[in-house]
Amino acid sequence: MTHPFIRKLERFTRLSADDQRLLERMAFEHVRRIGPREDIVREGDAPGEIHLILSGWACRSKQLEDGRGAILAFLLPGDLCDPNAILPRLMDHSVGALTAVSVAGIPRPLFDDLTLKHSRIAQALWGQVLIDAAIQREWTLNLGQRTAYERLCHLLCELFLRLRAVGLTQGSSCELPVTQAKLAEATGLTLVHLNRMLQELRAANLVVLKNKTLTIPNLEALMSAALFNPAYLYLNQAGEASDAAAAGSLLALDERSAGLRP
Amino acid sequence: MTHPFIRKLERFTRLSADDQRLLERMAFEHVRRIGPREDIVREGDAPGEIHLILSGWACRSKQLEDGRGAILAFLLPGDLCDPNAILPRLMDHSVGALTAVSVAGIPRPLFDDLTLKHSRIAQALWGQVLIDAAIQREWTLNLGQRTAYERLCHLLCELFLRLRAVGLTQGSSCELPVTQAKLAEATGLTLVHLNRMLQELRAANLVVLKNKTLTIPNLEALMSAALFNPAYLYLNQAGEASDAAAAGSLLALDERSAGLRP
DNA sequence: CGTCAGGTTGATGCCATTCAACTTAGGTGG
DNA sequence: CCACCTAAGTTGAATGGCATCAACCTGACG
C-alpha cells in the first residue's frame, strides 16, 4: 500500500521497498501543519528544510515592486516546495498555503544524507524538479500564446490530470479549493474577466464548478478547447489514470499525517 | 585561464582543477557545428547526448497544434540544452539554433560516468538546471503581469546581464543576433507591436539597437523601467560583472572550438 | 442583523492585434 | 551593373480582447 507521493516519485525510477520505507518514515517524522494563508517559504529565505506537500494546496508566487503579483505554480500533494534548497540558495519566490496544508519539512542534513546514500531517491527527486520545469514552460506558452478562454481550459485540465495522478479525483470530479481571484492570478487575467471566461465555460457545458468542486463532464472536449497536450506532465500510462475510489489513497494519506499531529 | 562556461558552472560549487580539465576535455572532444535555422534537439526525441552551448545563440520553443508557437528561453554560451536528458525522458519541446552554433554533444554514457565519479560536477550542472527554472518562472511573471513595454525592457536586461556573466559584453554593448520576430515570439507580442515598443525604447534613449548590436546607455534606467530584480539570475557579485575586454574569453572559446572543426 | 469574502454584471476605454502596404538592405543571376 | 528577389523592419488605420471602474448580489458567520 504505497502512498501517492511515493507513486509519484516513481514516475522515473523504481524505488526499492527499502527506499520507500525510508522515504515514508522521513516524511512522516517531520510533519508540519500550516494554515490557509500562511507562507511555507518566503522569498529571500535560506531554507534549512526541504518541504514536501502531503495534503492540501499551495502555490508559488512572486511579486513586482509595484504590487502586481502572479501565481507561478500550484503545488499539490506530492510536490516539492523548494527544490532550490537542494543546492544551497536563497529563495527567489515565495510558497504560500492556499488551504490548510500538511508538509514534511525534512532538515537539509538528513536530506543530504538520504540522497547521498540512496541514489535512486535522489534521482526520483530530480525527476520531480524536471517535471516542475516542464510545467513552468507550458505555463509560459500558456500565457504567451493562448487566449484567456483557452488559458483557463488549460489550467483546469492540468490541475485535474495532476490530481488524478495522485489519486485525488473521484470520477470526473475533484476539489478545487481556490477562489476565482487565485485562478485569475495564475492565468494573468483580471478577476472580472476570469469570471466571464468561467461562465462561458459553464455555458459551453465544459465544466461544472460549485462549492469548490470541479466536475468535467467531457474531459476530451475540454482538452481540445485548451489545445492541451498532456505530454509535458510525463504521466504514466494506465497506472495514474486511477482515481481516489480505486486507490483509496487520499484517506490513507490524511489519516497518517493527522495521526502525527502534536 | 578558465572558460566562460566553466566559470558559469562554478556559480555554486567550486570545481577542482582536475574537474575543470576533465570537463573542458569532454566538451571540446565532442563539438558539433550547427547552422542558423537547424534544430539541436527536437520535440519527441529521446536524446542520446547532453548538449552544452559553446558559442552562438539558440532557443527553446514549443508549438500549439494550430501553429501558434513561442520561444520559451534563449540559450547562450554555457547553457545546457537538454537537462531533461539527464534522466531518460523524451523532449517536450525543441531547441533550435538562432545563429551558427557550436555545441558540445556529450554522449549519455560518458556523461553519466562523469557525473557519477565527480559529484561536484554533477552538483554544478544541477545548479544550472535550477537557474534555468528560476528564469522560466520569471518569464511566467513577465508574460502574466508586465506590460508589453516592460516586458521588452525586462528581456533585454536579462539577456545583457546573462551575456555579461559569461564575458560576452563590451562595455555597455553586446551582440543581439536575433530578429524582431524572435523577440516578439519570446515576449508574447505580435511583430508589429514589438516593433513599436522597440521604437518607444529608442525614443526614451534606453536602448540603441542597430546591426544586431545592442547598446544600453543607462542600465540602471532600463532595469527600473523593467521592474527588473536580478536576484533570480543568481549572478555572482563582482566576478561576473566583467566584460569581454577584461576577460578576453570569447576569443578563447571561439578559437578552441573552431580549431576542432573537421 | 451587520459585516465581509467571494462572486456576478454592466459600461467604458485602452492596449495590443490584425490587415495591409511600403521601405530598406543583402544577395543572386542575367 | 542593374533587375530581381527575399528577409527584415517600419508605418497607418480599424478592430477587438481584455482591463478598469463601479455596482450589486449572495451566503457564511459572529
Coordinates of C-alpha atoms (C1' of nucleotides) in Angstrom, one line a residue:
Chain A
M1 CA 0.0 0.0 0.0
T2 CA 2.2 2.8 -1.3
H3 CA 1.5 6.5 -0.7
P4 CA 0.5 8.8 -3.6
F5 CA 3.6 10.8 -3.2
I6 CA 5.8 7.7 -3.5
R7 CA 4.0 6.5 -6.6
K8 CA 4.5 9.9 -8.0
L9 CA 8.2 9.8 -7.3
E10 CA 8.4 6.5 -9.1
R11 CA 7.4 8.1 -12.4
F12 CA 11.0 7.7 -13.4
T13 CA 13.0 5.2 -11.4
R14 CA 11.7 2.3 -9.5
L15 CA 12.4 2.6 -5.7
S16 CA 13.2 -0.4 -3.7
A17 CA 10.9 -1.4 -0.8
D18 CA 13.7 -0.2 1.4
D19 CA 13.9 3.2 -0.2
Q20 CA 10.2 3.6 0.0
R21 CA 10.0 2.8 3.7
L22 CA 12.9 5.2 4.4
L23 CA 11.2 8.0 2.5
E24 CA 7.9 7.5 4.2
R25 CA 9.4 7.5 7.6
M26 CA 11.5 10.5 6.9
A27 CA 8.4 12.3 5.6
F28 CA 6.0 11.4 8.4
E29 CA 8.5 12.1 11.1
H30 CA 8.7 15.8 10.2
V31 CA 5.1 16.8 9.5
R32 CA 4.2 20.4 9.9
R33 CA 0.7 21.9 9.7
I34 CA 0.1 25.2 8.0
G35 CA -2.9 27.4 7.9
P36 CA -4.7 28.7 4.8
R37 CA -2.9 32.0 4.2
E38 CA 0.4 31.3 5.8
D39 CA 3.7 31.1 4.0
I40 CA 5.6 27.9 3.8
V41 CA 8.8 29.5 2.4
R42 CA 9.3 33.2 1.9
E43 CA 11.3 35.0 -0.8
G44 CA 14.9 35.6 0.4
D45 CA 14.8 32.7 2.9
A46 CA 17.8 30.5 3.1
P47 CA 15.8 27.4 3.8
G48 CA 17.0 24.8 6.2
E49 CA 14.5 22.2 5.2
I50 CA 13.1 20.6 2.1
H51 CA 9.3 20.8 2.0
L52 CA 7.2 18.1 0.5
I53 CA 3.4 18.6 0.4
L54 CA 1.4 15.8 2.0
S55 CA -2.0 17.2 1.8
G56 CA -3.7 20.5 0.8
W57 CA -2.9 23.0 -1.9
A58 CA -0.1 25.6 -2.0
C59 CA 1.3 28.0 -4.7
R60 CA 4.5 29.6 -5.8
S61 CA 4.1 33.3 -6.2
K62 CA 6.2 36.3 -7.0
Q63 CA 5.6 40.0 -6.7
L64 CA 6.7 43.0 -8.7
E65 CA 7.9 46.0 -6.7
D66 CA 4.7 47.9 -7.5
G67 CA 2.5 45.3 -6.0
R68 CA 1.5 43.3 -9.1
G69 CA 2.0 39.7 -8.5
A70 CA 1.3 36.3 -10.0
I71 CA 0.9 32.7 -9.1
L72 CA 3.6 30.8 -10.9
A73 CA 2.6 27.3 -10.0
F74 CA 0.1 25.3 -8.0
L75 CA 1.6 22.8 -5.6
L76 CA -0.4 19.6 -4.9
P77 CA 0.2 16.7 -2.6
G78 CA 3.4 15.0 -3.6
D79 CA 5.0 18.2 -4.9
L80 CA 8.3 19.6 -3.7
C81 CA 8.1 23.2 -2.5
D82 CA 11.7 24.2 -2.7
P83 CA 13.9 22.1 -4.9
N84 CA 16.1 25.2 -4.9
A85 CA 17.1 24.3 -1.4
I86 CA 18.7 21.1 -2.6
L87 CA 21.6 23.2 -3.5
P88 CA 22.1 26.0 -1.0
R89 CA 20.5 29.1 -2.5
L90 CA 18.2 31.8 -1.3
M91 CA 14.6 31.5 -2.5
D92 CA 13.7 33.8 -5.4
H93 CA 10.0 33.5 -4.7
S94 CA 7.5 32.5 -2.0
V95 CA 5.5 29.4 -1.4
G96 CA 2.2 30.0 0.3
A97 CA -0.6 27.7 1.5
L98 CA -3.9 28.1 -0.2
T99 CA -5.7 25.7 2.1
A100 CA -4.8 24.0 5.3
V101 CA -1.6 22.2 4.3
S102 CA 0.5 19.5 5.9
V103 CA 4.0 19.4 4.7
A104 CA 7.0 17.2 5.5
G105 CA 9.8 19.6 6.4
I106 CA 12.9 17.5 6.1
P107 CA 16.1 19.0 7.5
R108 CA 18.8 19.5 5.0
P109 CA 21.5 17.4 6.7
L110 CA 19.1 14.5 6.9
F111 CA 18.0 15.1 3.4
D112 CA 21.6 15.2 2.1
D113 CA 22.4 12.0 3.9
L114 CA 19.4 10.4 2.4
T115 CA 20.1 11.3 -1.2
L116 CA 23.7 10.6 -0.9
K117 CA 23.2 7.0 0.3
H118 CA 20.3 6.3 -1.9
S119 CA 21.0 7.5 -5.4
R120 CA 17.6 6.2 -6.6
I121 CA 15.8 8.5 -4.3
A122 CA 18.0 11.4 -5.4
Q123 CA 17.2 10.5 -9.0
A124 CA 13.5 10.3 -8.3
L125 CA 13.6 13.8 -6.7
W126 CA 15.4 15.3 -9.6
G127 CA 12.8 13.8 -11.8
Q128 CA 10.2 15.9 -10.0
V129 CA 12.3 19.0 -10.5
L130 CA 12.4 18.4 -14.2
I131 CA 8.7 17.8 -14.3
D132 CA 8.2 21.1 -12.5
A133 CA 10.3 22.8 -15.1
A134 CA 8.3 21.3 -17.9
I135 CA 5.1 22.6 -16.3
Q136 CA 6.6 26.0 -15.9
R137 CA 7.5 26.0 -19.6
E138 CA 4.0 25.1 -20.5
W139 CA 2.7 27.9 -18.4
T140 CA 5.0 30.3 -20.3
L141 CA 3.4 29.0 -23.5
N142 CA 0.0 29.3 -22.0
L143 CA 0.4 33.0 -21.0
G144 CA 2.2 33.9 -24.2
Q145 CA 0.0 32.3 -26.8
R146 CA -3.3 31.1 -25.6
T147 CA -6.4 33.3 -25.3
A148 CA -8.0 33.9 -22.0
Y149 CA -10.6 31.2 -22.6
E150 CA -8.0 28.6 -23.7
R151 CA -5.8 29.6 -20.8
L152 CA -8.5 28.8 -18.3
C153 CA -9.3 25.5 -20.0
H154 CA -5.7 24.6 -20.0
L155 CA -5.2 25.3 -16.3
L156 CA -8.3 23.3 -15.3
C157 CA -7.1 20.3 -17.5
E158 CA -3.7 20.4 -15.9
L159 CA -5.0 20.5 -12.4
F160 CA -7.4 17.7 -13.0
L161 CA -4.8 15.4 -14.5
R162 CA -2.3 16.2 -11.9
L163 CA -4.8 15.5 -9.1
R164 CA -5.8 12.3 -10.8
A165 CA -2.2 11.2 -11.0
V166 CA -2.1 11.2 -7.2
G167 CA -5.5 9.7 -6.7
L168 CA -7.3 12.9 -5.7
T169 CA -10.1 12.7 -8.2
Q170 CA -13.5 11.0 -7.9
G171 CA -14.6 10.0 -11.4
S172 CA -14.8 13.2 -13.4
S173 CA -14.7 15.4 -10.3
C174 CA -12.1 16.9 -8.0
E175 CA -11.8 19.5 -5.3
L176 CA -10.8 23.0 -6.5
P177 CA -10.3 24.8 -3.2
V178 CA -9.2 28.1 -4.7
T179 CA -11.0 31.4 -5.3
Q180 CA -11.5 32.9 -8.7
A181 CA -9.1 35.6 -7.7
K182 CA -6.4 33.0 -7.4
L183 CA -7.2 31.5 -10.7
A184 CA -7.0 35.0 -12.2
E185 CA -3.6 35.5 -10.7
A186 CA -2.4 32.2 -12.2
T187 CA -3.8 32.9 -15.7
G188 CA -2.7 36.5 -15.9
L189 CA -6.2 37.8 -16.1
T190 CA -8.3 40.2 -14.1
L191 CA -10.8 38.7 -11.7
V192 CA -13.6 40.2 -13.7
H193 CA -12.5 38.7 -16.9
L194 CA -11.7 35.3 -15.4
N195 CA -15.2 35.2 -14.1
R196 CA -16.6 35.8 -17.5
M197 CA -14.5 33.1 -19.1
L198 CA -15.6 30.7 -16.4
Q199 CA -19.2 31.5 -17.3
E200 CA -18.6 30.8 -20.9
L201 CA -17.1 27.5 -19.9
R202 CA -20.1 26.7 -17.9
A203 CA -22.4 27.8 -20.8
A204 CA -20.5 25.5 -23.1
N205 CA -21.0 22.7 -20.6
L206 CA -17.3 22.1 -20.4
V207 CA -17.1 22.5 -16.6
V208 CA -19.3 22.5 -13.6
L209 CA -17.9 24.4 -10.7
K210 CA -19.8 24.7 -7.4
N211 CA -18.9 24.6 -3.8
K212 CA -15.2 24.3 -4.5
T213 CA -15.9 21.1 -6.5
L214 CA -14.9 20.9 -10.1
T215 CA -16.6 18.5 -12.5
I216 CA -15.5 18.0 -16.0
P217 CA -18.3 16.2 -17.9
N218 CA -16.3 15.7 -21.0
L219 CA -12.5 15.8 -20.5
E220 CA -11.8 15.2 -24.2
A221 CA -13.8 18.3 -25.1
L222 CA -12.1 20.4 -22.5
M223 CA -8.7 19.3 -23.6
S224 CA -9.4 20.1 -27.2
A225 CA -10.7 23.5 -26.3
A226 CA -7.5 24.1 -24.4
L227 CA -5.2 22.8 -27.1
F228 CA -4.0 20.5 -24.3
N229 CA -1.2 18.1 -24.9
P230 CA -0.5 16.1 -21.7
A231 CA 3.0 15.0 -22.8
Y232 CA 4.6 17.7 -20.6
L233 CA 3.2 16.2 -17.4
Y234 CA 5.0 12.9 -18.0
L235 CA 2.2 10.9 -16.5
N236 CA 2.5 7.2 -16.5
Q237 CA 0.1 5.5 -18.9
A238 CA -2.5 3.4 -17.1
G239 CA -1.4 3.4 -13.5
E240 CA -2.0 7.0 -12.9
A241 CA -5.4 7.2 -14.5
S242 CA -6.9 5.8 -11.4
D243 CA -8.9 7.9 -9.0
A244 CA -9.4 8.0 -5.3
A245 CA -12.2 5.5 -5.3
A246 CA -9.8 2.9 -6.8
A247 CA -6.7 3.8 -4.9
G248 CA -8.2 4.8 -1.6
S249 CA -5.1 6.7 -1.1
L250 CA -6.3 10.1 -0.1
L251 CA -7.7 8.8 3.1
A252 CA -4.6 6.8 3.8
L253 CA -2.6 9.9 3.5
D254 CA -4.8 12.1 5.7
E255 CA -5.1 9.5 8.4
R256 CA -1.4 9.1 8.6
S257 CA -0.4 12.7 8.8
A258 CA -3.3 13.6 11.1
G259 CA -2.2 10.9 13.5
L260 CA 1.1 12.6 13.9
R261 CA -0.2 15.9 14.7
P262 CA 1.1 17.2 18.1
Chain B
M1 CA 42.6 30.7 -18.0
T2 CA 39.2 29.2 -17.4
H3 CA 36.5 29.1 -20.0
P4 CA 33.3 31.1 -19.6
F5 CA 31.1 28.0 -19.3
I6 CA 33.3 26.7 -16.5
R7 CA 33.1 29.9 -14.6
K8 CA 29.4 29.8 -15.1
L9 CA 29.2 26.3 -13.7
E10 CA 31.1 27.4 -10.6
R11 CA 28.4 29.8 -9.6
F12 CA 27.5 27.3 -6.9
T13 CA 30.3 24.9 -6.2
R14 CA 33.9 25.3 -6.6
L15 CA 35.4 22.8 -9.1
S16 CA 38.8 21.3 -8.6
A17 CA 41.4 22.0 -11.3
D18 CA 41.0 18.3 -12.1
D19 CA 37.3 18.6 -12.6
Q20 CA 37.7 21.6 -14.8
R21 CA 40.2 20.0 -17.0
L22 CA 38.0 16.9 -17.4
L23 CA 35.0 19.0 -18.3
E24 CA 36.9 21.0 -20.8
R25 CA 38.3 17.9 -22.5
M26 CA 34.9 16.3 -22.5
A27 CA 33.3 19.3 -24.0
F28 CA 35.8 20.0 -26.7
E29 CA 36.2 16.4 -27.8
H30 CA 32.5 16.4 -28.9
V31 CA 32.0 19.7 -30.7
R32 CA 29.3 19.8 -33.3
R33 CA 28.6 22.8 -35.6
I34 CA 25.0 23.7 -36.3
G35 CA 23.7 26.1 -38.9
P36 CA 21.3 29.1 -38.2
R37 CA 17.9 27.5 -38.5
E38 CA 18.7 24.0 -37.7
D39 CA 17.3 22.1 -34.7
I40 CA 19.7 20.9 -32.0
V41 CA 17.0 18.7 -30.3
R42 CA 13.5 18.1 -31.5
E43 CA 10.3 17.6 -29.5
G44 CA 9.8 13.9 -29.0
D45 CA 13.4 13.0 -29.3
A46 CA 14.9 10.5 -26.9
P47 CA 18.2 12.3 -26.8
G48 CA 21.4 10.3 -26.6
E49 CA 23.6 13.2 -25.8
I50 CA 23.7 16.1 -23.4
H51 CA 24.2 19.4 -25.3
L52 CA 26.1 22.3 -24.0
I53 CA 26.3 25.5 -26.0
L54 CA 29.9 26.7 -26.6
S55 CA 29.2 29.6 -28.9
G56 CA 26.2 31.2 -30.7
W57 CA 22.6 31.6 -29.7
A58 CA 19.8 29.0 -29.5
C59 CA 16.3 28.9 -28.2
R60 CA 13.8 26.5 -26.6
S61 CA 10.5 26.7 -28.4
K62 CA 7.1 24.9 -28.3
Q63 CA 4.2 24.9 -30.7
L64 CA 0.5 24.6 -30.3
E65 CA -1.4 22.3 -32.7
D66 CA -2.8 25.2 -34.6
G67 CA 0.6 26.7 -35.4
R68 CA 0.9 29.3 -32.7
G69 CA 4.3 28.9 -31.0
A70 CA 6.5 30.6 -28.6
I71 CA 10.1 31.0 -27.6
L72 CA 10.4 29.7 -24.0
A73 CA 14.0 30.6 -23.4
F74 CA 17.1 31.9 -25.0
L75 CA 20.2 29.7 -24.7
L76 CA 23.5 31.4 -24.6
P77 CA 27.1 30.0 -24.4
G78 CA 27.5 27.9 -21.3
D79 CA 23.8 26.9 -21.2
L80 CA 22.6 23.3 -21.2
C81 CA 20.1 22.5 -24.0
D82 CA 18.5 19.4 -22.6
P83 CA 18.8 18.9 -18.9
N84 CA 15.8 16.6 -19.3
A85 CA 18.1 14.1 -20.8
I86 CA 20.0 13.8 -17.6
L87 CA 17.2 11.5 -16.6
P88 CA 15.9 9.4 -19.5
R89 CA 12.9 11.2 -20.9
L90 CA 11.5 12.4 -24.2
M91 CA 11.9 16.0 -25.0
D92 CA 8.7 18.0 -24.5
H93 CA 9.9 20.9 -26.7
S94 CA 12.5 21.7 -29.3
V95 CA 15.8 23.5 -29.2
G96 CA 16.8 25.4 -32.3
A97 CA 19.8 27.4 -33.3
L98 CA 19.2 31.1 -33.9
T99 CA 22.7 31.7 -35.2
A100 CA 25.6 29.4 -36.2
V101 CA 26.1 27.5 -33.0
S102 CA 28.8 25.1 -31.8
V103 CA 27.7 22.7 -29.2
A104 CA 29.3 20.0 -27.2
G105 CA 27.3 16.9 -27.6
I106 CA 28.3 14.6 -24.8
P107 CA 27.1 11.0 -25.1
R108 CA 25.0 9.9 -22.2
P109 CA 27.2 7.0 -21.0
L110 CA 30.2 9.3 -20.8
F111 CA 28.2 11.9 -19.1
D112 CA 26.7 9.5 -16.6
D113 CA 30.2 8.3 -15.8
L114 CA 31.5 11.8 -15.4
T115 CA 28.8 12.9 -13.0
L116 CA 28.9 9.7 -11.0
K117 CA 32.6 9.9 -10.3
H118 CA 32.7 13.7 -9.8
S119 CA 29.9 14.7 -7.6
R120 CA 31.0 18.3 -7.8
I121 CA 30.4 18.4 -11.5
A122 CA 27.0 16.9 -11.1
Q123 CA 26.2 19.5 -8.5
A124 CA 27.3 22.3 -10.7
L125 CA 25.2 21.0 -13.5
W126 CA 22.1 20.7 -11.3
G127 CA 22.7 24.2 -10.3
Q128 CA 22.3 25.3 -13.9
V129 CA 19.1 23.4 -14.1
L130 CA 17.8 25.3 -11.1
I131 CA 18.8 28.6 -12.5
D132 CA 17.0 27.8 -15.8
A133 CA 13.9 27.0 -13.7
A134 CA 14.2 30.4 -12.0
I135 CA 14.5 32.1 -15.3
Q136 CA 11.4 30.3 -16.5
R137 CA 9.5 31.4 -13.5
E138 CA 10.5 35.0 -14.1
W139 CA 9.3 34.7 -17.7
T140 CA 6.0 33.5 -16.5
L141 CA 5.7 36.5 -14.3
N142 CA 6.9 38.6 -17.2
L143 CA 4.1 37.4 -19.5
G144 CA 1.5 37.4 -16.9
Q145 CA 2.0 40.7 -15.2
R146 CA 4.2 43.1 -17.1
T147 CA 3.0 45.4 -19.9
A148 CA 4.4 45.0 -23.4
Y149 CA 6.9 47.8 -22.9
E150 CA 8.1 46.5 -19.5
R151 CA 8.3 43.0 -21.0
L152 CA 10.7 44.1 -23.7
C153 CA 12.8 46.1 -21.2
H154 CA 13.0 43.0 -19.0
L155 CA 14.0 40.7 -21.7
L156 CA 16.8 43.0 -22.9
C157 CA 18.0 43.4 -19.3
E158 CA 18.1 39.7 -18.7
L159 CA 20.0 39.0 -22.0
F160 CA 22.5 41.7 -21.3
L161 CA 23.2 40.5 -17.8
R162 CA 23.5 36.9 -18.8
L163 CA 25.8 37.7 -21.6
R164 CA 27.9 39.8 -19.3
A165 CA 28.1 36.9 -16.9
V166 CA 29.9 34.9 -19.5
G167 CA 32.1 37.7 -20.7
L168 CA 30.2 38.4 -23.9
T169 CA 29.7 42.1 -23.5
Q170 CA 31.8 45.0 -24.5
G171 CA 31.2 47.8 -22.1
S172 CA 27.5 48.7 -22.4
S173 CA 27.1 46.8 -25.7
C174 CA 26.5 43.2 -26.7
E175 CA 25.5 41.3 -29.8
L176 CA 21.8 40.7 -30.2
P177 CA 21.8 38.3 -33.2
V178 CA 18.0 37.8 -33.4
T179 CA 15.3 39.3 -35.5
Q180 CA 12.4 41.3 -34.0
A181 CA 10.2 38.4 -35.0
K182 CA 12.0 36.2 -32.5
L183 CA 11.8 38.9 -29.8
A184 CA 8.1 39.0 -30.4
E185 CA 7.8 35.3 -30.0
A186 CA 9.6 35.4 -26.7
T187 CA 7.6 38.3 -25.3
G188 CA 4.2 37.0 -26.5
L189 CA 3.6 40.1 -28.7
T190 CA 3.0 40.5 -32.4
L191 CA 5.8 41.5 -34.5
V192 CA 4.1 44.8 -35.3
H193 CA 3.6 45.7 -31.7
L194 CA 7.1 44.7 -30.6
N195 CA 8.5 47.0 -33.3
R196 CA 6.5 49.8 -31.8
M197 CA 7.7 49.1 -28.3
L198 CA 11.2 49.0 -29.5
Q199 CA 10.8 52.4 -31.0
E200 CA 9.5 53.8 -27.8
L201 CA 12.5 52.4 -26.1
R202 CA 14.7 54.1 -28.6
A203 CA 12.9 57.3 -28.2
A204 CA 13.3 57.1 -24.5
N205 CA 17.0 56.6 -25.1
L206 CA 17.0 53.4 -23.2
V207 CA 18.5 51.3 -25.9
V208 CA 20.4 51.6 -29.1
L209 CA 19.9 48.7 -31.5
K210 CA 21.5 48.6 -34.9
N211 CA 23.2 46.0 -36.9
K212 CA 22.5 43.3 -34.4
T213 CA 24.3 45.2 -31.8
L214 CA 22.5 46.3 -28.6
T215 CA 23.8 49.2 -26.6
I216 CA 22.3 50.1 -23.2
P217 CA 23.4 53.7 -22.4
N218 CA 21.9 53.5 -18.9
L219 CA 21.4 50.1 -17.5
E220 CA 20.0 51.4 -14.2
A221 CA 17.3 53.2 -16.1
L222 CA 16.4 50.2 -18.2
M223 CA 16.2 48.0 -15.2
S224 CA 14.0 50.3 -13.4
A225 CA 11.7 50.6 -16.4
A226 CA 11.5 46.8 -16.5
L227 CA 10.9 46.4 -12.8
F228 CA 13.9 44.2 -13.0
N229 CA 15.3 42.4 -10.0
P230 CA 18.4 40.4 -10.9
A231 CA 18.2 38.1 -7.9
Y232 CA 16.6 35.3 -10.0
L233 CA 19.7 35.1 -12.2
Y234 CA 21.9 34.1 -9.2
L235 CA 24.9 36.0 -10.6
N236 CA 28.0 36.2 -8.6
Q237 CA 28.7 39.7 -7.2
A238 CA 31.8 41.2 -8.7
G239 CA 33.3 38.5 -10.7
E240 CA 30.7 38.2 -13.3
A241 CA 30.3 41.9 -13.9
S242 CA 33.4 41.7 -16.1
D243 CA 33.0 42.0 -19.9
A244 CA 34.9 40.6 -22.8
A245 CA 37.5 43.2 -22.9
A246 CA 38.6 42.3 -19.4
A247 CA 38.2 38.5 -19.6
G248 CA 39.2 38.0 -23.2
S249 CA 37.3 34.8 -23.0
L250 CA 35.1 35.0 -26.1
L251 CA 38.0 34.7 -28.4
A252 CA 39.5 31.9 -26.4
L253 CA 36.3 30.0 -26.7
D254 CA 35.9 30.5 -30.4
E255 CA 39.5 29.7 -31.3
R256 CA 39.3 26.5 -29.4
S257 CA 36.1 25.2 -30.9
A258 CA 36.9 26.4 -34.3
G259 CA 40.2 24.6 -34.2
L260 CA 38.4 21.3 -33.7
R261 CA 36.2 21.7 -36.8
P262 CA 36.6 18.8 -39.2
Chain C
dC1 C1' -28.6 41.8 11.8
dG2 C1' -24.5 43.8 10.2
dT3 C1' -20.3 42.6 8.1
dC4 C1' -17.2 40.6 5.0
dA5 C1' -15.3 37.5 1.5
dG6 C1' -16.5 35.7 -2.7
dG7 C1' -18.9 36.0 -6.9
dT8 C1' -21.6 38.5 -10.7
dT9 C1' -22.9 42.1 -14.0
dG10 C1' -22.8 46.5 -16.9
dA11 C1' -20.5 50.4 -19.2
dT12 C1' -16.5 52.4 -21.0
dG13 C1' -11.9 52.8 -22.8
dC14 C1' -7.3 51.4 -24.0
dC15 C1' -3.7 48.3 -25.2
dA16 C1' -2.5 45.2 -28.4
dT17 C1' -3.9 42.6 -32.6
dT18 C1' -5.0 42.4 -37.4
dC19 C1' -4.7 43.6 -42.1
dA20 C1' -2.3 45.8 -45.4
dA21 C1' 1.1 48.4 -47.6
dC22 C1' 5.6 50.2 -48.1
dT23 C1' 10.7 50.6 -47.3
dT24 C1' 15.3 49.1 -46.9
dA25 C1' 19.3 46.1 -47.3
dG26 C1' 21.6 42.0 -49.0
dG27 C1' 22.1 38.5 -52.3
dT28 C1' 21.8 36.4 -56.9
dG29 C1' 21.8 35.9 -61.7
dG30 C1' 21.4 37.7 -66.2
Chain D
dC1 C1' 25.9 46.8 -63.2
dC2 C1' 21.3 46.8 -62.9
dA3 C1' 17.0 43.8 -62.2
dC4 C1' 15.0 41.0 -59.3
dC5 C1' 14.1 38.6 -55.1
dT6 C1' 13.6 37.8 -50.3
dA7 C1' 14.2 38.7 -45.3
dA8 C1' 13.8 42.2 -42.1
dG9 C1' 12.0 46.3 -40.5
dT10 C1' 8.5 50.2 -40.4
dT11 C1' 4.1 52.6 -40.7
dG12 C1' -1.2 53.5 -40.8
dA13 C1' -5.9 52.5 -39.8
dA14 C1' -9.5 49.7 -37.9
dT15 C1' -11.0 46.2 -34.9
dG16 C1' -11.5 43.7 -30.7
dG17 C1' -10.0 41.4 -26.4
dC18 C1' -9.3 42.4 -22.0
dA19 C1' -8.8 45.9 -18.3
dT20 C1' -10.8 49.2 -15.5
dC21 C1' -14.3 51.3 -12.6
dA22 C1' -18.3 50.7 -10.2
dA23 C1' -22.2 48.5 -8.5
dC24 C1' -24.7 44.9 -6.7
dC25 C1' -25.7 40.2 -5.1
dT26 C1' -25.0 36.1 -2.2
dG27 C1' -24.0 33.2 1.7
dA28 C1' -21.3 32.4 5.9
dC29 C1' -20.5 33.9 10.3
dG30 C1' -20.2 36.2 14.8

